[in-house]
């Protein structure tokens, strides 16, 4: 096993600068083997993947001693390269023995592309529009899709297959843009600064991920003018709007494909003469075509087709441009890994031309710095493509720790992301605990898993017992505390703050429980939102771990002279955390865990408890 003390990429004695670097940076690298091991020569081997696997070998001359350690150093010049560099080291002795150190990733990004800071600094709130708030029971007559509308707001979503064996998602509850506008004061009270909407465009299904018309707000939600009014009202409260861009696939029922003939114009399914026919790939027209994950109701689009690119991106009145001009401030790109890099790059450029402060966030479930999709290493975070990603690695690591894992593994997972991502991308991550694609976070934390071994009917009917709910609430408060204190935008899925339960879709997409909210949780989220809005360290501060072992996780965020500490105990026993300052220097935010006059430098953390503490201003 290689001695890890020889080289640690996170140790400034071994590598500077830390983590990803802009193109043109000379990266200083130093090996620190024990002198007693007798190494006499060292070589750096760097593989420039995006230059056709070009390999550079750089000698590392002996540069001195540090105690009982030899030092071998060199500089890796990144020049004008943008991409991943895979680097390793070889140590040799005079007797011919050699040691190969494992290959490591260096992300080299284009520093000429800046990322607006607004998204990562503030709180984001995700809304599935049909399920958040309605002002009346709508009439679906004449609307696309043959819809039905639940008359009761608290009825269960349809989850059983119909007579054809399908779950068609044509049952609606009638949430609307007017309903969201009605609740803007509530959202502002949570500290929300960005509203992220799941798709709002006309579509046959209640989730609206099979777009029928990109040019029109779904009439059950309201009109295009209602969207403009909502954006204006939100901006007046300091809230921006992010839209969901579903550009990899569309609806079988749509203006473009028109699989059921609902629209009067010819779609690709009616005629090869349709202007939309080249957008799709038919194996046998009209019924065999490429579809997203083989789901016939979501025909896939050829994102390289010139007319489609013009329609979505390049045209003066393209979809991306027109909705930014209408009031949106950014786009979240659905299934970003399935969109070509060239498509994303053009979209990013068009968005910035339309609105210089626009932000583009991508749906990627893994480490997006080194993701390979369809055999291609993606350029997501190298500049001019995606400004940030949905941070599912954060969610996975946090859940693992809260459900009995080691806080050290959470730190390792997050430090790997921090090391691999450009700083702006790390600080612009969308940090969610739950989304429309995952079970409700309270349910997961209360029962300890997704209960995939149970029947669908069991999961549909299950509600947390009083004991499960009490445990889930305590764990959720811890999870949200870490989420709101961590770099990146803390993103709350509608109703999580109100204590909503449910397993997978559609049970995670029930209606917001107006009048039946969990007051304790809402108060907690309001306090966290206030802290995130008012404290500069939580918005943009540097991250430093002070404890990460077993049940205990503690870290600081520091901006200029201001520092905030987040300390959490996920275990069932009391724990102690040594503070980076004396207790006299602490200012409590959510509570005072100890008397600040005692001088005690250790905080006692009760089971399943977390504190957010601030170093008192002006004290050293």
XYZ file of C-alpha atoms in Angstrom, residues 34-614:
581
model
C 10.714 9.377 4.039
C 14.460 9.901 3.691
C 15.100 6.488 5.214
C 13.458 4.845 2.170
C 16.300 6.032 -0.049
C 14.480 7.415 -3.063
C 16.881 9.214 -5.391
C 14.783 10.244 -8.409
C 11.182 11.286 -9.116
C 9.177 11.908 -12.271
C 5.729 13.413 -12.869
C 3.632 11.828 -15.619
C 0.702 13.951 -16.882
C -1.900 12.692 -19.349
C -3.860 15.428 -21.147
C -7.058 13.562 -21.976
C -8.655 16.224 -24.181
C -5.514 16.474 -26.300
C -5.791 12.959 -27.606
C -4.117 11.413 -24.551
C -0.988 13.548 -24.951
C 1.495 12.587 -22.231
C 4.106 14.823 -20.623
C 6.867 13.614 -18.328
C 8.416 16.207 -16.038
C 11.527 15.529 -13.918
C 11.141 16.299 -10.219
C 14.569 17.241 -8.859
C 15.443 16.928 -5.181
C 14.712 20.301 -3.560
C 15.662 19.787 0.068
C 14.621 18.250 3.343
C 11.712 18.795 5.703
C 12.540 16.936 8.883
C 12.889 13.265 7.970
C 11.328 13.819 4.518
C 13.030 14.280 1.156
C 11.384 16.801 -1.135
C 11.089 16.304 -4.901
C 9.362 19.173 -6.694
C 8.265 20.454 -10.084
C 5.650 22.641 -11.730
C 3.004 21.410 -14.152
C 2.259 24.131 -16.685
C -1.326 23.868 -17.914
C -0.722 26.411 -20.699
C -3.823 26.983 -22.817
C -5.241 23.533 -22.090
C -8.837 23.121 -20.883
C -9.916 19.665 -19.760
C -8.911 16.885 -17.393
C -5.292 16.093 -16.635
C -4.585 12.674 -15.134
C -1.280 12.806 -13.293
C 0.825 10.307 -11.403
C 4.321 10.000 -9.962
C 7.178 7.517 -10.109
C 9.855 7.284 -7.439
C 13.085 5.392 -8.130
C 16.087 4.184 -6.096
C 19.646 3.556 -7.161
C 19.121 -0.197 -6.721
C 16.416 -0.128 -9.403
C 13.411 -0.377 -7.105
C 10.522 1.863 -8.202
C 7.234 3.031 -6.720
C 4.276 4.135 -8.841
C 1.770 6.412 -7.124
C -1.890 6.157 -8.230
C -3.225 8.439 -10.935
C -5.129 11.539 -9.834
C -7.499 14.002 -11.482
C -6.709 17.658 -12.098
C -9.571 19.719 -13.533
C -8.364 22.596 -15.722
C -11.194 24.974 -16.589
C -11.590 28.099 -18.679
C -11.271 30.924 -16.183
C -12.523 33.464 -18.698
C -16.092 32.331 -18.016
C -17.518 33.820 -14.826
C -20.526 32.470 -12.932
C -23.083 34.848 -11.389
C -23.046 34.331 -7.626
C -26.722 34.927 -6.915
C -27.906 31.357 -7.336
C -25.398 29.650 -5.051
C -25.693 32.219 -2.301
C -29.421 32.059 -1.689
C -32.130 29.548 -0.815
C -33.934 27.784 -3.676
C -37.463 26.398 -3.481
C -38.562 23.739 -5.986
C -42.216 23.684 -7.030
C -44.130 21.049 -8.970
C -46.704 23.542 -10.265
C -49.768 21.272 -10.358
C -49.394 20.371 -6.671
C -48.408 23.570 -4.853
C -51.446 25.869 -4.717
C -54.685 26.336 -6.625
C -57.092 29.244 -6.461
C -60.049 27.389 -7.973
C -60.961 23.993 -9.425
C -60.209 24.378 -13.159
C -62.260 23.074 -16.046
C -60.049 20.853 -18.271
C -62.398 20.932 -21.253
C -60.538 21.561 -24.489
C -57.104 21.165 -22.933
C -54.521 18.821 -24.372
C -54.288 15.303 -22.992
C -57.832 14.320 -22.022
C -57.308 15.431 -18.426
C -59.301 14.874 -15.274
C -59.176 17.169 -12.258
C -59.400 16.142 -8.617
C -62.108 18.123 -6.861
C -60.576 17.465 -3.453
C -57.143 19.008 -2.880
C -56.119 16.236 -0.494
C -57.159 13.313 -2.671
C -54.510 10.759 -3.615
C -52.773 11.014 -7.013
C -53.682 8.199 -9.396
C -51.040 5.480 -9.205
C -52.772 2.315 -10.345
C -52.507 1.360 -14.043
C -55.572 1.983 -16.204
C -57.404 -0.577 -18.334
C -54.509 -0.524 -20.824
C -52.003 -1.250 -18.079
C -50.569 2.283 -18.137
C -50.173 5.051 -15.586
C -50.768 8.008 -17.891
C -50.432 10.862 -15.367
C -53.488 12.653 -16.747
C -55.010 13.406 -13.321
C -54.484 17.021 -12.322
C -55.065 18.999 -9.120
C -55.092 22.451 -10.700
C -52.200 24.223 -9.058
C -51.535 27.503 -10.847
C -49.146 30.417 -11.212
C -51.736 32.611 -9.497
C -51.611 30.198 -6.580
C -47.838 30.565 -6.359
C -48.117 34.350 -6.516
C -50.656 34.209 -3.712
C -48.043 32.487 -1.534
C -45.014 34.650 -2.352
C -45.083 36.226 1.098
C -44.935 32.763 2.634
C -41.992 31.830 0.411
C -40.251 35.070 1.296
C -40.707 34.230 4.993
C -38.710 31.039 4.347
C -35.815 33.121 3.037
C -36.357 31.906 -0.546
C -34.365 33.797 -3.182
C -34.888 31.469 -6.169
C -38.050 29.692 -7.300
C -37.206 26.649 -9.396
C -40.261 25.467 -11.309
C -40.650 21.993 -12.705
C -41.945 22.452 -16.289
C -44.664 25.035 -16.775
C -45.224 24.659 -20.521
C -48.302 23.087 -22.051
C -48.175 19.295 -21.755
C -50.549 16.350 -21.556
C -49.141 14.907 -18.309
C -49.457 16.443 -14.852
C -45.668 16.517 -14.398
C -45.304 18.302 -17.775
C -41.963 16.659 -18.646
C -43.380 15.693 -22.045
C -43.599 19.197 -23.494
C -46.429 19.829 -25.940
C -45.757 23.523 -26.691
C -42.653 25.389 -25.504
C -44.207 28.708 -26.487
C -47.179 28.552 -24.173
C -47.687 28.289 -20.426
C -50.016 25.383 -19.746
C -53.497 26.933 -19.634
C -54.325 25.187 -16.384
C -51.418 27.101 -14.828
C -52.404 30.394 -16.404
C -51.231 32.491 -19.329
C -47.896 33.774 -20.574
C -48.878 37.137 -19.090
C -49.504 35.466 -15.723
C -45.942 34.190 -15.833
C -44.614 37.682 -16.467
C -46.709 39.027 -13.602
C -45.434 36.304 -11.274
C -41.814 37.048 -12.165
C -42.332 40.746 -11.522
C -44.035 40.112 -8.186
C -41.295 37.688 -7.158
C -38.509 40.073 -8.155
C -40.152 42.810 -6.064
C -39.565 40.511 -3.077
C -35.975 39.707 -4.021
C -36.889 36.324 -5.541
C -35.678 35.112 -8.946
C -37.231 32.425 -11.142
C -35.568 29.397 -12.718
C -37.352 27.323 -15.365
C -37.002 23.639 -16.190
C -35.751 23.119 -19.750
C -36.723 19.709 -21.125
C -34.955 19.737 -24.474
C -33.838 16.113 -24.903
C -37.353 14.796 -25.489
C -40.913 16.020 -25.970
C -44.424 14.690 -25.633
C -46.028 12.103 -27.904
C -48.921 14.520 -27.544
C -47.371 17.759 -28.767
C -47.422 20.338 -31.550
C -44.240 18.803 -32.874
C -44.840 15.045 -32.777
C -48.654 15.207 -32.560
C -49.046 11.496 -31.905
C -52.761 11.696 -31.140
C -53.638 14.352 -33.722
C -54.821 16.862 -31.117
C -53.073 19.791 -32.790
C -54.323 21.062 -36.165
C -50.874 21.370 -37.733
C -49.071 18.346 -39.146
C -46.708 16.737 -36.681
C -43.901 14.295 -37.383
C -46.235 11.406 -36.563
C -48.751 12.472 -39.233
C -46.521 13.245 -42.161
C -42.926 13.126 -43.327
C -43.672 16.510 -44.873
C -44.080 18.023 -41.403
C -41.425 20.660 -40.638
C -40.844 18.774 -37.394
C -40.152 15.391 -38.992
C -36.348 15.913 -39.097
C -36.342 16.516 -35.335
C -36.865 12.812 -34.619
C -35.250 9.517 -35.559
C -37.723 6.954 -36.845
C -36.634 3.353 -37.131
C -39.900 2.734 -38.956
C -42.237 5.658 -39.459
C -44.597 6.430 -37.862
C -44.646 4.044 -34.896
C -41.031 3.067 -34.239
C -38.868 5.936 -33.058
C -36.213 6.774 -30.520
C -37.733 7.665 -27.159
C -36.307 8.666 -23.804
C -35.469 5.423 -21.980
C -37.787 3.660 -24.442
C -40.914 5.382 -23.058
C -43.143 5.800 -26.113
C -44.874 8.903 -24.714
C -41.545 10.792 -24.653
C -40.076 10.757 -28.195
C -36.421 11.788 -28.199
C -35.235 14.772 -30.218
C -32.158 15.074 -32.421
C -30.478 17.984 -30.618
C -28.027 18.458 -33.487
C -30.755 19.134 -36.048
C -30.243 22.717 -37.251
C -33.901 23.776 -37.230
C -34.347 22.438 -33.702
C -31.248 24.245 -32.437
C -32.508 27.469 -34.001
C -35.939 27.023 -32.441
C -34.703 26.266 -28.942
C -31.481 28.317 -28.817
C -30.103 30.294 -31.710
C -33.040 32.214 -33.147
C -33.633 35.764 -32.009
C -36.962 34.670 -30.534
C -35.764 31.218 -29.453
C -37.357 29.434 -26.521
C -34.338 29.991 -24.286
C -34.183 33.712 -25.080
C -37.892 34.552 -25.030
C -38.576 33.123 -21.565
C -35.559 34.896 -20.094
C -36.869 38.125 -21.583
C -40.291 37.302 -20.132
C -38.846 37.336 -16.628
C -36.990 34.059 -15.954
C -33.447 34.301 -14.579
C -32.074 30.888 -15.464
C -32.661 27.366 -16.695
C -32.268 23.985 -15.076
C -31.532 21.492 -17.859
C -33.317 18.190 -17.528
C -31.137 15.095 -18.195
C -28.129 17.276 -19.041
C -25.962 14.206 -19.664
C -28.199 13.346 -22.613
C -27.745 16.745 -24.273
C -24.663 17.113 -26.507
C -21.915 19.372 -25.173
C -22.230 21.565 -28.264
C -25.959 22.024 -27.593
C -25.336 23.039 -23.971
C -22.542 25.392 -24.971
C -24.784 27.177 -27.486
C -27.602 27.340 -24.951
C -25.307 28.831 -22.315
C -24.068 31.473 -24.735
C -27.600 32.391 -25.875
C -28.820 32.662 -22.284
C -26.008 35.050 -21.346
C -26.674 37.133 -24.448
C -30.334 37.434 -23.491
C -29.624 38.070 -19.804
C -25.996 38.445 -18.624
C -26.883 37.264 -15.098
C -28.653 34.107 -16.306
C -27.550 30.860 -14.673
C -27.629 27.366 -16.209
C -27.841 24.391 -13.814
C -27.653 20.804 -15.060
C -29.290 17.617 -13.853
C -26.355 15.266 -13.246
C -26.568 12.567 -10.568
C -22.845 11.864 -10.133
C -19.555 13.777 -9.937
C -20.081 15.988 -12.958
C -16.421 16.882 -13.403
C -15.482 13.481 -14.822
C -18.821 12.112 -16.021
C -18.787 9.871 -19.077
C -22.138 9.655 -20.859
C -22.685 7.623 -24.031
C -18.957 7.034 -24.273
C -18.034 10.725 -24.124
C -16.285 12.559 -21.312
C -18.513 15.557 -20.651
C -17.358 19.184 -20.500
C -20.065 20.210 -18.047
C -17.938 22.290 -15.674
C -15.019 23.405 -17.842
C -16.509 26.827 -18.580
C -19.245 28.060 -20.882
C -21.442 24.993 -20.456
C -23.088 24.497 -17.047
C -22.645 26.928 -14.168
C -23.534 24.338 -11.545
C -25.140 20.931 -11.077
C -27.809 19.268 -9.000
C -25.673 17.967 -6.142
C -26.972 14.436 -5.675
C -23.587 13.350 -4.222
C -24.274 15.782 -1.344
C -27.698 14.263 -0.746
C -26.385 10.702 -0.886
C -23.500 11.375 1.483
C -25.670 13.272 3.955
C -28.343 10.559 4.013
C -25.714 7.860 4.513
C -24.331 9.680 7.549
C -27.746 10.437 9.091
C -28.795 6.799 8.735
C -25.822 5.450 10.677
C -22.790 6.079 8.503
C -19.518 7.797 9.322
C -19.227 11.593 9.130
C -15.704 11.033 7.828
C -17.152 9.493 4.682
C -19.397 12.519 4.197
C -16.342 14.754 4.424
C -14.381 12.561 2.012
C -17.209 12.544 -0.530
C -17.643 16.309 -0.359
C -13.909 17.024 -0.407
C -13.621 14.948 -3.568
C -16.316 17.110 -5.157
C -14.678 20.308 -3.899
C -11.312 19.186 -5.242
C -12.686 18.223 -8.668
C -15.081 21.137 -9.266
C -14.079 24.668 -10.234
C -14.777 26.846 -7.165
C -17.677 28.679 -8.840
C -19.352 25.356 -9.690
C -18.909 24.034 -6.139
C -20.487 27.184 -4.728
C -23.281 27.132 -7.361
C -24.396 23.545 -6.717
C -28.095 22.841 -6.198
C -28.034 21.060 -2.840
C -31.324 19.184 -2.510
C -32.462 16.700 0.112
C -35.397 15.640 -2.031
C -36.750 16.283 -5.519
C -39.629 15.157 -7.720
C -37.458 12.117 -8.587
C -36.762 10.912 -5.027
C -38.852 9.767 -2.053
C -39.793 12.435 0.461
C -36.863 13.133 2.746
C -38.975 12.916 5.932
C -40.192 9.442 4.957
C -36.672 8.231 4.160
C -35.310 9.530 7.456
C -38.261 8.233 9.463
C -38.330 4.646 8.165
C -34.631 4.457 7.293
C -34.935 3.655 3.582
C -37.125 3.571 0.489
C -38.881 0.285 1.446
C -38.456 -0.970 -2.108
C -39.065 -4.510 -0.912
C -42.647 -3.689 0.039
C -45.521 -3.673 -2.415
C -46.540 -0.548 -4.309
C -49.850 -0.561 -2.458
C -48.045 -0.752 0.893
C -45.927 2.251 -0.037
C -49.014 4.122 -1.261
C -50.833 3.601 2.020
C -47.980 3.863 4.481
C -47.825 6.834 6.821
C -45.135 7.331 9.410
C -45.985 6.099 12.892
C -45.665 8.693 15.691
C -42.279 7.193 16.595
C -41.064 7.167 12.988
C -42.248 10.707 12.441
C -40.568 12.020 15.594
C -37.294 10.405 14.510
C -37.709 11.671 10.962
C -38.313 15.244 12.118
C -35.214 15.255 14.319
C -33.064 13.868 11.518
C -34.592 16.262 8.989
C -33.792 19.248 11.175
C -30.171 18.068 11.281
C -30.102 17.477 7.531
C -31.522 20.926 6.797
C -29.047 22.550 9.180
C -26.109 21.033 7.307
C -27.767 21.818 3.968
C -28.301 25.511 4.778
C -24.806 25.898 6.221
C -22.993 24.157 3.353
C -21.616 25.808 0.184
C -24.120 25.756 -2.668
C -27.781 26.711 -2.810
C -29.884 24.894 -0.181
C -32.839 23.699 -2.245
C -36.101 22.745 -0.571
C -38.611 20.582 -2.441
C -42.076 22.043 -1.910
C -43.665 20.765 1.285
C -40.565 19.204 2.814
C -40.526 22.161 5.195
C -44.167 21.397 6.043
C -43.561 17.736 6.891
C -44.883 16.053 3.747
C -44.468 12.282 3.499
C -44.365 9.805 0.633
C -42.247 7.253 -1.178
C -41.544 7.373 -4.926
C -43.569 9.083 -7.681
C -46.433 9.854 -7.397
C -46.429 9.614 -3.595
C -43.670 12.228 -3.422
C -45.853 14.524 -5.561
C -48.887 14.921 -3.337
C -50.431 18.354 -2.850
C -48.991 20.874 -0.417
C -50.789 20.464 2.939
C -52.168 23.987 3.380
C -53.706 24.235 6.832
C -52.078 21.020 8.013
C -48.424 22.026 8.003
C -45.896 20.925 10.623
C -45.421 24.207 12.504
C -42.217 23.033 14.203
C -40.520 22.250 10.911
C -41.666 25.479 9.249
C -40.275 27.499 12.154
C -36.953 25.663 11.784
C -36.784 26.329 8.044
C -37.630 29.989 8.596
C -34.803 30.323 11.097
C -32.390 28.627 8.685
C -33.578 30.802 5.806
C -33.061 33.950 7.873
C -29.533 32.832 8.767
C -28.713 32.035 5.151
C -30.011 35.394 3.933
C -28.321 37.523 6.600
C -24.945 35.872 7.225
C -22.225 36.408 4.638
C -20.214 33.323 5.760
C -23.136 31.039 4.903
C -23.587 32.691 1.519
C -20.022 32.759 0.279
C -17.622 31.753 3.067
C -14.706 29.317 2.892
C -15.308 25.807 4.219
C -13.193 24.139 6.911
C -13.998 20.912 8.791
C -13.369 20.908 12.532
C -14.774 17.411 13.213
C -15.933 14.573 10.985
C -15.889 11.209 12.675
C -18.616 8.749 13.528
C -21.807 10.547 14.478
C -20.261 14.009 14.714
C -19.928 16.474 11.869
C -18.739 20.043 12.397
C -17.442 22.665 9.981
C -16.953 26.396 9.758
C -17.760 28.911 7.048
C -15.590 32.038 7.080
C -15.958 35.258 5.129
C -13.474 38.030 5.880
C -13.497 38.345 9.699
C -16.826 36.599 10.225
C -17.077 32.863 11.027
C -20.056 30.557 11.574
C -19.783 27.014 12.948
C -22.227 24.210 12.164
C -21.952 21.310 14.648
C -24.194 18.219 14.494
C -24.574 14.904 16.296
C -26.501 12.254 14.340
C -26.084 9.595 17.027
C -28.166 8.331 19.910
C -25.582 9.294 22.572
C -24.273 12.665 23.686
C -21.152 13.909 21.931
C -18.592 16.650 22.418
C -17.131 19.040 19.869
C -14.070 21.142 20.542
C -14.656 24.647 19.275
C -12.204 26.645 17.198
C -12.760 29.532 19.652
C -13.528 29.963 23.318
C -17.159 29.950 24.400
C -16.901 33.641 25.250
C -16.499 34.325 21.525
C -19.708 32.534 20.537
C -22.889 34.258 19.469
C -25.820 31.872 19.225
C -28.016 31.837 16.144
C -30.483 29.035 16.670
C -29.718 28.460 20.352
C -27.085 28.907 23.069
C -25.588 25.498 23.836
C -23.422 26.749 26.679
C -22.924 29.734 28.932
C -20.605 32.105 27.020
C -19.155 33.374 30.301
C -17.670 30.044 31.408
C -14.868 30.033 28.856
C -15.644 26.400 28.064
C -14.169 25.481 24.669
C -16.208 22.291 24.239
C -19.838 22.093 23.172
C -21.992 19.241 24.421
C -24.233 17.952 21.640
C -27.294 15.995 22.787
C -28.400 13.081 20.579
C -29.791 14.051 17.151
C -29.018 17.709 17.754
C -27.243 20.413 15.829
C -26.143 23.955 16.572
C -25.316 26.929 14.421
C -22.890 29.229 16.220
C -21.288 32.492 15.260
